[in-house]
Short mmCIF file of C-alpha atoms and ligand atoms in Angstrom, two decimals:
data_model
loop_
_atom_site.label_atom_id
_atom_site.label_comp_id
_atom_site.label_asym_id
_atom_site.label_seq_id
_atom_site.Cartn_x
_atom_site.Cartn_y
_atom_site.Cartn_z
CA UNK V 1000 -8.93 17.58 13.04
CA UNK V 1001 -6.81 17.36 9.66
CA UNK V 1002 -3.44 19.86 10.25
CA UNK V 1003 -3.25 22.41 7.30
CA UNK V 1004 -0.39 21.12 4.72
CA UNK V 1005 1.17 23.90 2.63
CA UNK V 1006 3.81 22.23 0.17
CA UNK V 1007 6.17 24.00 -2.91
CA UNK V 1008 6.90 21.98 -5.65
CA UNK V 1009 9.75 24.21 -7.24
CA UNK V 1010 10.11 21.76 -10.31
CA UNK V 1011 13.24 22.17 -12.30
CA UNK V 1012 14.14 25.62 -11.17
CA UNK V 1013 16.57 26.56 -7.99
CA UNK V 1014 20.26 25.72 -8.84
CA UNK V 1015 22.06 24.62 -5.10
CA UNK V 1016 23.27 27.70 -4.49
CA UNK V 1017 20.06 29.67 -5.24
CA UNK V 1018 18.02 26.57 -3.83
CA UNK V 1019 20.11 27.62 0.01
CA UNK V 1020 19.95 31.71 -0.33
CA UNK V 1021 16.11 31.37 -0.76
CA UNK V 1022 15.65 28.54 2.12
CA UNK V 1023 17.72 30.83 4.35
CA UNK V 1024 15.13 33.80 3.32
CA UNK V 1025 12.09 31.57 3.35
CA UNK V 1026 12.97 29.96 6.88
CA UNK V 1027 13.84 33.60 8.37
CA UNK V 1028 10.45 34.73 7.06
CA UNK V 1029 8.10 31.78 8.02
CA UNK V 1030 9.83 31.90 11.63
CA UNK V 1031 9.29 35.75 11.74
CA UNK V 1032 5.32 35.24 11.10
CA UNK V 1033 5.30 32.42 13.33
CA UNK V 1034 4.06 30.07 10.64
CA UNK V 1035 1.99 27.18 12.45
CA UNK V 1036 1.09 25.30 9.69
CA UNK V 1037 2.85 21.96 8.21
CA UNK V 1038 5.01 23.34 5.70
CA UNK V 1039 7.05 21.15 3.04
CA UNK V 1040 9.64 22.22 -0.30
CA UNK V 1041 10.63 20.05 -2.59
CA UNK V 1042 13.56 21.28 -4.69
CA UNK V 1043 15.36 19.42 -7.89
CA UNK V 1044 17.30 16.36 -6.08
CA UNK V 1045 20.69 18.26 -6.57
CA UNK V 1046 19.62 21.10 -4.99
CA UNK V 1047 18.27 19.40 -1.85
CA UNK V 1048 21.81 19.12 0.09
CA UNK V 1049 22.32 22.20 0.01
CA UNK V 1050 18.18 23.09 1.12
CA UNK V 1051 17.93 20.57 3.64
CA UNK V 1052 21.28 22.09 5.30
CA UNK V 1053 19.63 25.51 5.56
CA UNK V 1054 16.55 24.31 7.12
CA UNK V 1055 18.44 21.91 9.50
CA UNK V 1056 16.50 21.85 12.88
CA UNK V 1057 13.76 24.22 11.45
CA UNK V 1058 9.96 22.87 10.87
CA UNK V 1059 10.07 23.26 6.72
CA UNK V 1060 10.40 19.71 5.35
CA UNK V 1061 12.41 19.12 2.66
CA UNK V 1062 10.78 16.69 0.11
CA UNK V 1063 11.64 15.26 -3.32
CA UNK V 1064 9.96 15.93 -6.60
CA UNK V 1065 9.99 11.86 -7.35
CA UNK V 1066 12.04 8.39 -7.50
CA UNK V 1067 12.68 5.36 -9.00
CA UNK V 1068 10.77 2.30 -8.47
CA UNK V 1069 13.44 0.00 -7.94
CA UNK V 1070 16.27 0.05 -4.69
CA UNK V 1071 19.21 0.01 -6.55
CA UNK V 1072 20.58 -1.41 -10.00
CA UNK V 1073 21.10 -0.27 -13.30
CA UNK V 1074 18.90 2.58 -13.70
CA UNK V 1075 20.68 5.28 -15.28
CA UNK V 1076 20.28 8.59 -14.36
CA UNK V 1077 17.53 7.52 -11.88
CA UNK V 1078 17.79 8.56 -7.60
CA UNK V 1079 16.84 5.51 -5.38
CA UNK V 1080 14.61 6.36 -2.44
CA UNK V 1081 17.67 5.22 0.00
CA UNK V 1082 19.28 8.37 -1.34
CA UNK V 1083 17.11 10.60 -0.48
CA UNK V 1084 16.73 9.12 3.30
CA UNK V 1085 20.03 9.59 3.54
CA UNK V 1086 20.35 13.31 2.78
CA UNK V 1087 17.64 13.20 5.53
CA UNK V 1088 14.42 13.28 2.64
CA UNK V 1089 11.55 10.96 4.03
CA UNK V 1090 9.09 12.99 1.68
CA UNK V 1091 8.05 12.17 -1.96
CA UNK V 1092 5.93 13.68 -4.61
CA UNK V 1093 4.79 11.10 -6.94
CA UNK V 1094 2.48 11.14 -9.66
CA UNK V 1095 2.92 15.02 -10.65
CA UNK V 1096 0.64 15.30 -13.80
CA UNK V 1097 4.04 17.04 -15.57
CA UNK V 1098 5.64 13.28 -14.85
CA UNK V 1099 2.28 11.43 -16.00
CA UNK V 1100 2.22 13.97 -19.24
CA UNK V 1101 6.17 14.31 -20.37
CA UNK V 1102 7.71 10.82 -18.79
CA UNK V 1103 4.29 8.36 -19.28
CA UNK V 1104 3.89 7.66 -15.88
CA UNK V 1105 0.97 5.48 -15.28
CA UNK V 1106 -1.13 4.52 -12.51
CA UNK V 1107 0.76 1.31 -12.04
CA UNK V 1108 4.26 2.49 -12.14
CA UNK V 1109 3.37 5.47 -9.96
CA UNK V 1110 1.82 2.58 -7.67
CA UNK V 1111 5.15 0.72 -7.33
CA UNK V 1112 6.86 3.86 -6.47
CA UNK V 1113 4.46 4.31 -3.58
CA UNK V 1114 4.49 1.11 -2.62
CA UNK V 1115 8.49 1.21 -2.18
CA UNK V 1116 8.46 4.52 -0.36
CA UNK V 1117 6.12 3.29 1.88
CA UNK V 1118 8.08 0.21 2.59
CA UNK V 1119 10.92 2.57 3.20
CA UNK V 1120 9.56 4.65 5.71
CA UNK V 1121 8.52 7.34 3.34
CA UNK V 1122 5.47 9.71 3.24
CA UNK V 1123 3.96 10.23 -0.14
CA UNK V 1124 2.63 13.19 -1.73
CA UNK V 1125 0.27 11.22 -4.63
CA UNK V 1126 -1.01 13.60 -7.21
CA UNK V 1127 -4.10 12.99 -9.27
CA UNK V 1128 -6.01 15.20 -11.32
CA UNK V 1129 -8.03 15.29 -15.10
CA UNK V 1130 -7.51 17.50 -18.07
CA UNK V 1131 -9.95 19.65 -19.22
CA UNK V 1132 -11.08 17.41 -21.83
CA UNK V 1133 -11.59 14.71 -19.51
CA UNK V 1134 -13.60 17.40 -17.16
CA UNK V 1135 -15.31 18.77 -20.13
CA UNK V 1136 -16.56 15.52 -21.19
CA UNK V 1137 -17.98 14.27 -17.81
CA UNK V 1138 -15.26 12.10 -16.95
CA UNK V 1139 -14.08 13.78 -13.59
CA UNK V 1140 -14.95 11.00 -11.34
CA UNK V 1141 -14.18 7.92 -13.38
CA UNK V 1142 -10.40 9.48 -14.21
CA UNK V 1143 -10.24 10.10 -10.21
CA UNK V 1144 -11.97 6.59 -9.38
CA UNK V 1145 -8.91 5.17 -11.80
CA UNK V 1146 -5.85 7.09 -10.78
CA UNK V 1147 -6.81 6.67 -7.01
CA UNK V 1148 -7.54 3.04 -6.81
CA UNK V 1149 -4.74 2.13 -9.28
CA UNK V 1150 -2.37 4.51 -7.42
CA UNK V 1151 -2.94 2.80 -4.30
CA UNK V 1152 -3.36 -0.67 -5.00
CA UNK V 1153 -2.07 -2.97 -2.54
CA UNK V 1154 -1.80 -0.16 -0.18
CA UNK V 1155 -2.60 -0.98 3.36
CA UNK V 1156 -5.24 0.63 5.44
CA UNK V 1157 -2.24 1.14 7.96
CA UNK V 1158 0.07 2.58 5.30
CA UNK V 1159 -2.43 5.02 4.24
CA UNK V 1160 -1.20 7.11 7.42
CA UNK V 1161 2.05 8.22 5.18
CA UNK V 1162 -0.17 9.28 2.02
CA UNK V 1163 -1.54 13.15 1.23
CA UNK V 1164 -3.31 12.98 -2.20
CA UNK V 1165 -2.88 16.18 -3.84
CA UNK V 1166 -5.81 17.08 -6.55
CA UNK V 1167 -4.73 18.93 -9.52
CA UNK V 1168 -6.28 19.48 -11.89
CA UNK V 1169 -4.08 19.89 -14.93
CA UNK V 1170 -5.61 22.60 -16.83
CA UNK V 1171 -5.26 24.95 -13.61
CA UNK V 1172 -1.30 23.89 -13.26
CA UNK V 1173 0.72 27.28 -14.29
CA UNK V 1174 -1.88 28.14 -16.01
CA UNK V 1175 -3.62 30.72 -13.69
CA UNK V 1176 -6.86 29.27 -13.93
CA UNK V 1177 -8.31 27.73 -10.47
CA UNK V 1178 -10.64 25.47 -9.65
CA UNK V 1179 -13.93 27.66 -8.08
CA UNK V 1180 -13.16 26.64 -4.06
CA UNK V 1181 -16.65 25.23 -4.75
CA UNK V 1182 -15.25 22.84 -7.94
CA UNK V 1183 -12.21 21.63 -5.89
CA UNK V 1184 -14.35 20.83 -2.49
CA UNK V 1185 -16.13 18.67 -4.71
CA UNK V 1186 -13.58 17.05 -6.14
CA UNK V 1187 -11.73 16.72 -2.84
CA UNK V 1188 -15.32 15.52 -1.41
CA UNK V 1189 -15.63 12.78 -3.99
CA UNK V 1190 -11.65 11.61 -3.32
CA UNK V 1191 -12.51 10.96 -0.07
CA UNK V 1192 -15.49 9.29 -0.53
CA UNK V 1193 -13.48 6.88 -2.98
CA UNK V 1194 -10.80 6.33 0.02
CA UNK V 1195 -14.03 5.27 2.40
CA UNK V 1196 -15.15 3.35 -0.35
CA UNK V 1197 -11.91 1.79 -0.11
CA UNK V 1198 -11.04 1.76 3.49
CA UNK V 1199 -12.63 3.08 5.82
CA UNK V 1200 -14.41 6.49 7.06
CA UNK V 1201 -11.61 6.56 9.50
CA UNK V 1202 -8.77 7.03 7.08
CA UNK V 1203 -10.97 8.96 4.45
CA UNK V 1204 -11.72 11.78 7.57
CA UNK V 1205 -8.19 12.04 8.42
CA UNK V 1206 -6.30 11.96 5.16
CA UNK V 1207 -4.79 15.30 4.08
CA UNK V 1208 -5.74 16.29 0.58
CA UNK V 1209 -4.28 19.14 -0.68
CA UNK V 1210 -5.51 21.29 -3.51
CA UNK V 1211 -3.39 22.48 -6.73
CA UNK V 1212 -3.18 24.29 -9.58
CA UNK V 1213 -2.28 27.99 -9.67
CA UNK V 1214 -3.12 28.64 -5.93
CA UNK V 1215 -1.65 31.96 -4.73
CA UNK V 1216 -1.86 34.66 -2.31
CA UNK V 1217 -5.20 35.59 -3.57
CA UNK V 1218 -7.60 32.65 -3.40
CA UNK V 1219 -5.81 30.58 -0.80
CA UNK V 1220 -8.10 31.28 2.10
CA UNK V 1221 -11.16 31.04 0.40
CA UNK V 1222 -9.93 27.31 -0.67
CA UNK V 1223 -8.64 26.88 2.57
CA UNK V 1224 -11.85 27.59 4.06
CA UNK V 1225 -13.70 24.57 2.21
CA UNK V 1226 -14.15 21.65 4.22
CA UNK V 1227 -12.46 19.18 2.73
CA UNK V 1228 -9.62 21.18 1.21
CA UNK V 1229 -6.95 20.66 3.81
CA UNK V 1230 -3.70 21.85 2.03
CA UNK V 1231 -1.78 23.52 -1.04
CA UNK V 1232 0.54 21.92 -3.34
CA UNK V 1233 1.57 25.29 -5.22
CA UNK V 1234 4.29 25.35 -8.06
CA UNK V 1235 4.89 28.79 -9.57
CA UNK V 1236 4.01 30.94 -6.50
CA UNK V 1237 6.04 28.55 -3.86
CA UNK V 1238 9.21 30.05 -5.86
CA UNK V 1239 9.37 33.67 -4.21
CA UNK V 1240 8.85 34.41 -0.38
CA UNK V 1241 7.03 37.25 -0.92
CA UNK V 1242 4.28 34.64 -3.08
CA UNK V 1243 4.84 31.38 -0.58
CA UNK V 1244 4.53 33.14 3.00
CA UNK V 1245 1.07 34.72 2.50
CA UNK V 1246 0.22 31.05 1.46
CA UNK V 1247 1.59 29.47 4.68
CA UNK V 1248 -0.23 32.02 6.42
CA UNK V 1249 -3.74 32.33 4.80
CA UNK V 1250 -5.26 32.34 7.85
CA UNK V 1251 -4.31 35.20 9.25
C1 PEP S 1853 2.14 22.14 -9.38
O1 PEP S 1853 3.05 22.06 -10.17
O2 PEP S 1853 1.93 21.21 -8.60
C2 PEP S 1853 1.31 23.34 -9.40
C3 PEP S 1853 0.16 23.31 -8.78
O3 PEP S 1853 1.79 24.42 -10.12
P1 PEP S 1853 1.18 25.91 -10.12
O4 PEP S 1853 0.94 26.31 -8.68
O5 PEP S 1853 2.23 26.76 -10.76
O6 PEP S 1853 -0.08 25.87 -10.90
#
């Protein structure tokens, strides 16, 4: 039985001090409604102090948006994964389609990220997903097929217990176009079958793969209530309680 995984990618929005009011809200609320599902927020990297002291001892993990490939060294500007772990992060989002699209981040480079969080203790949040053109033009599974395999090349079939994969499709992403729950089980269907294909049925039946790309109050429950959609990564809605906590709670 896969545990529901509601996560908030709040991109580059939340300064520290508006990061902490609305973790303070957000925890008082998802305690209140006795959230029960695995919950995760992953605010800008200078914001996260000032998060992850807010949610200190709750069950909200705090997460980062992304990190460098490399452990240390002359990377300017960049945030090492020993950073994060020790502000207490052990949760990355890699791959975001807004990284692969603005920053050229390929399959490859997103792969040696993985690979170093992993080897750091880290659990991964990998995002893959097409654009419409590549949907349009019948290309869904070969553009999963590639970002999947290359994204977790070298990955061991042990390792694979620290990896979600996140499917979103870029032309739903702040867009407020969805997937049909029926479009995204299929996509999430065919993702696992490529993990099988890969490892085993063991690991493909108990990975978590999460489903994003304009998910809100709305049409959570119906794509929570697809069989292989086990999860949200939301963006936009994750950004007000009153949007986020009907999310956590779709079931109820
Ligand atoms: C995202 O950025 O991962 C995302 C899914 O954004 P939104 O929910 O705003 O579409």
């Amino acid at each position: 039985m896969r545990k529901a995984y509601i996560a908030g990618n709040w991109k580059m929005n939340m300064t520290p001090s508006a990061g902490a009011a609305f973790a303070k809200e957000l925890r008082a609320a998802a305690e209140k409604a006795a959230v029960d599902v695995k919950v995760m927020v992953a605010p800008p990297f200078v914001t996260i102090p000032a998060v992850a002291e807010v949610l200190k001892g709750s069950s909200i993990i705090v997460a980062a948006q992304n990190m460098n490939d490399h452990e240390s060294g002359a990377y300017t500007g960049e945030v090492a994964p020993a950073m994060l772990k020790d502000l207490g992060v052990n949760t990355v989002i890699l791959g975001h389609s807004e990284r692969r699209s603005y920053y050229g981040e390929s399959d490859s480079f997103i792969n040696a990220k993985l690979r170093l969080a992993i080897k750091e203790g880290m659990d991964v949040v990998l995002c893959v997903g097409e654009t419409l053109e590549e949907r349009e033009s019948g290309r869904l599974e070969e553009v999963l097929s590639t970002q999947v395999s290359g994204c977790l090349k070298d990955v061991s079939a042990a390792e694979m217990a620290h990896v979600t994969i996140a499917y979103e499709p870029v032309w739903a992403i702040g867009t407020g176009r969805t997937a049909t729950p029926e479009d995204a089980d299929a996509a999430h269907a065919y993702i696992r079958s490529l993990v099988a294909s890969l490892y085993s049925d063991d690991i493909a039946q108990n990975l978590i793969i999460q489903y994003g790309g304009s998910v809100n109050a709305s049409n959570v429950k119906a794509l929570m209530a697809k069989e292989n959609i086990d999860g949200a990564l939301v963006g936009g809605a994750s950004l007000s309680v009153e949007k986020f906590l009907p999310i956590m709670t779709f079931d109820k």
